[in-house]
């Protein structure tokens, strides 16, 4: 099923949010967040897309692979770690939401506007993942 063809107005609305995020957040950080959420959600299409985009834009293959174990991998700075922790917490939300520790770390690492944009980015990639997984999108190999 191609949602862009069947529900073009809704699909364009999500694309509009995506365009906003590309203007508002650092591209590398945004791709790391997208890759991590996609890994958590098991969206093969998005893992392939965002991992490939990071590599095309000059990121190291070890860092791309390291996203899967970001809390152990030494190749991420404090801001990236805060964004990845927030991605995990928002994506997995759970009964208690985002912990005070994750929230406080994100608030210390980013401005309020950046935190707001990160939350929008995490929510958006989670929606894309749900579209991709539900409609059975797969990477071209």
CSV table of C-alpha atoms in Angstrom, one decimal:
chain,number,residue,atom,x,y,z
A,1,UNK,CA,0.0,0.0,0.0
A,2,UNK,CA,1.3,3.4,-0.9
A,3,UNK,CA,0.0,6.0,1.6
A,4,UNK,CA,1.3,8.8,-0.5
A,5,UNK,CA,-1.1,7.8,-3.3
A,6,UNK,CA,-4.1,6.8,-1.2
A,7,UNK,CA,-3.9,9.6,1.4
A,8,UNK,CA,-1.9,12.3,-0.3
A,9,UNK,CA,-3.0,15.2,1.9
A,10,UNK,CA,-2.0,13.4,5.2
A,11,UNK,CA,1.2,12.1,3.7
A,12,UNK,CA,2.1,15.7,2.6
A,13,UNK,CA,1.4,16.9,6.1
A,14,UNK,CA,4.0,14.5,7.5
A,15,UNK,CA,6.5,15.5,4.8
A,16,UNK,CA,5.9,19.2,5.8
A,17,UNK,CA,7.0,18.3,9.3
A,18,UNK,CA,10.0,16.5,7.9
A,19,UNK,CA,11.0,19.6,5.9
A,20,UNK,CA,10.7,21.7,9.1
A,21,UNK,CA,12.9,19.3,11.0
A,22,UNK,CA,15.6,19.3,8.3
A,23,UNK,CA,15.8,23.1,8.7
A,24,UNK,CA,15.7,23.1,12.5
A,25,UNK,CA,18.1,20.4,13.6
A,26,UNK,CA,21.6,19.4,12.8
A,27,UNK,CA,21.4,16.9,9.9
A,28,UNK,CA,23.8,14.4,11.5
A,29,UNK,CA,22.0,14.4,14.8
A,30,UNK,CA,18.7,14.1,13.1
A,31,UNK,CA,19.9,11.1,11.1
A,32,UNK,CA,21.3,9.4,14.3
A,33,UNK,CA,17.9,9.9,16.0
A,34,UNK,CA,16.1,8.5,13.0
A,35,UNK,CA,18.4,5.5,12.8
A,36,UNK,CA,18.1,4.7,16.5
A,37,UNK,CA,14.3,4.9,16.5
A,38,UNK,CA,14.1,2.8,13.4
A,39,UNK,CA,16.3,0.1,15.0
A,40,UNK,CA,14.0,0.0,18.0
A,41,UNK,CA,10.9,-0.2,15.9
A,42,UNK,CA,12.3,-2.9,13.5
A,43,UNK,CA,11.8,-0.8,10.4
A,44,UNK,CA,14.3,-2.4,7.9
A,45,UNK,CA,13.5,0.3,5.2
A,46,UNK,CA,14.3,3.2,7.6
A,47,UNK,CA,17.3,1.5,9.1
A,48,UNK,CA,18.7,1.1,5.6
A,49,UNK,CA,17.8,4.6,4.5
A,50,UNK,CA,19.1,6.5,7.5
A,51,UNK,CA,22.2,4.3,8.0
A,52,UNK,CA,23.0,4.8,4.3
A,53,UNK,CA,22.4,8.6,4.6
A,54,UNK,CA,24.8,8.8,7.5
A,55,UNK,CA,27.5,7.0,5.5
A,56,UNK,CA,26.9,9.1,2.4
A,57,UNK,CA,27.3,12.2,4.4
A,58,UNK,CA,30.7,11.1,5.7
A,59,UNK,CA,29.9,9.5,9.0
A,60,UNK,CA,32.1,6.6,10.0
A,61,UNK,CA,30.7,3.0,9.6
A,62,UNK,CA,31.7,2.3,13.2
A,63,UNK,CA,29.5,5.1,14.5
A,64,UNK,CA,26.6,4.0,12.3
A,65,UNK,CA,26.9,0.5,13.7
A,66,UNK,CA,27.5,1.9,17.2
A,67,UNK,CA,24.0,3.4,17.3
A,68,UNK,CA,22.7,0.0,18.2
A,69,UNK,CA,24.7,0.1,21.5
A,70,UNK,CA,25.1,3.9,21.8
A,71,UNK,CA,25.3,3.8,25.6
A,72,UNK,CA,28.5,1.6,25.4
A,73,UNK,CA,30.0,2.9,22.2
A,74,UNK,CA,32.6,5.6,22.9
A,75,UNK,CA,32.2,7.5,19.6
A,76,UNK,CA,29.3,9.7,20.6
A,77,UNK,CA,29.5,13.1,22.3
A,78,UNK,CA,27.4,14.3,25.2
A,79,UNK,CA,24.7,15.9,23.0
A,80,UNK,CA,24.4,12.8,20.8
A,81,UNK,CA,24.1,10.6,23.8
A,82,UNK,CA,21.4,12.8,25.3
A,83,UNK,CA,19.5,12.8,22.0
A,84,UNK,CA,19.9,9.0,21.7
A,85,UNK,CA,18.7,8.5,25.3
A,86,UNK,CA,15.7,10.7,24.6
A,87,UNK,CA,15.0,8.8,21.4
A,88,UNK,CA,15.0,5.5,23.4
A,89,UNK,CA,12.7,6.9,26.1
A,90,UNK,CA,10.2,8.5,23.7
A,91,UNK,CA,10.1,5.6,21.3
A,92,UNK,CA,9.6,3.0,24.1
A,93,UNK,CA,7.6,5.4,26.3
A,94,UNK,CA,6.3,2.7,28.7
A,95,UNK,CA,4.2,3.2,31.8
A,96,UNK,CA,6.2,6.0,33.3
A,97,UNK,CA,7.1,8.0,30.2
A,98,UNK,CA,10.5,9.7,30.0
A,99,UNK,CA,12.5,9.5,33.2
A,100,UNK,CA,13.7,12.6,35.0
A,101,UNK,CA,17.3,11.6,34.4
A,102,UNK,CA,16.8,11.4,30.6
A,103,UNK,CA,14.7,14.6,30.5
A,104,UNK,CA,17.2,16.5,32.7
A,105,UNK,CA,20.1,15.4,30.6
A,106,UNK,CA,18.4,16.4,27.4
A,107,UNK,CA,17.4,19.8,28.9
A,108,UNK,CA,21.1,20.4,30.0
A,109,UNK,CA,22.5,19.4,26.6
A,110,UNK,CA,20.1,21.4,24.3
A,111,UNK,CA,18.1,24.6,24.3
A,112,UNK,CA,14.3,24.4,24.9
A,113,UNK,CA,13.8,24.9,21.1
A,114,UNK,CA,16.2,22.0,20.3
A,115,UNK,CA,14.5,19.7,22.8
A,116,UNK,CA,11.1,20.6,21.3
A,117,UNK,CA,12.4,19.9,17.8
A,118,UNK,CA,14.0,16.6,19.0
A,119,UNK,CA,10.6,15.5,20.4
A,120,UNK,CA,9.0,16.4,17.1
A,121,UNK,CA,11.7,14.5,15.2
A,122,UNK,CA,11.4,11.4,17.4
A,123,UNK,CA,7.6,11.4,17.0
A,124,UNK,CA,7.9,11.9,13.2
A,125,UNK,CA,10.3,9.0,12.7
A,126,UNK,CA,8.1,6.8,14.9
A,127,UNK,CA,5.2,7.6,12.5
A,128,UNK,CA,7.4,6.9,9.4
A,129,UNK,CA,8.5,3.6,11.1
A,130,UNK,CA,4.9,2.6,11.7
A,131,UNK,CA,4.0,3.4,8.1
A,132,UNK,CA,7.0,1.4,6.8
A,133,UNK,CA,6.4,-1.6,9.0
A,134,UNK,CA,2.7,-1.7,8.6
A,135,UNK,CA,2.7,-1.3,4.8
A,136,UNK,CA,5.7,-3.8,4.6
A,137,UNK,CA,8.2,-1.4,3.0
A,138,UNK,CA,11.6,-3.1,2.4
A,139,UNK,CA,14.9,-1.7,1.3
A,140,UNK,CA,15.9,-2.4,-2.3
A,141,UNK,CA,18.9,-4.8,-2.2
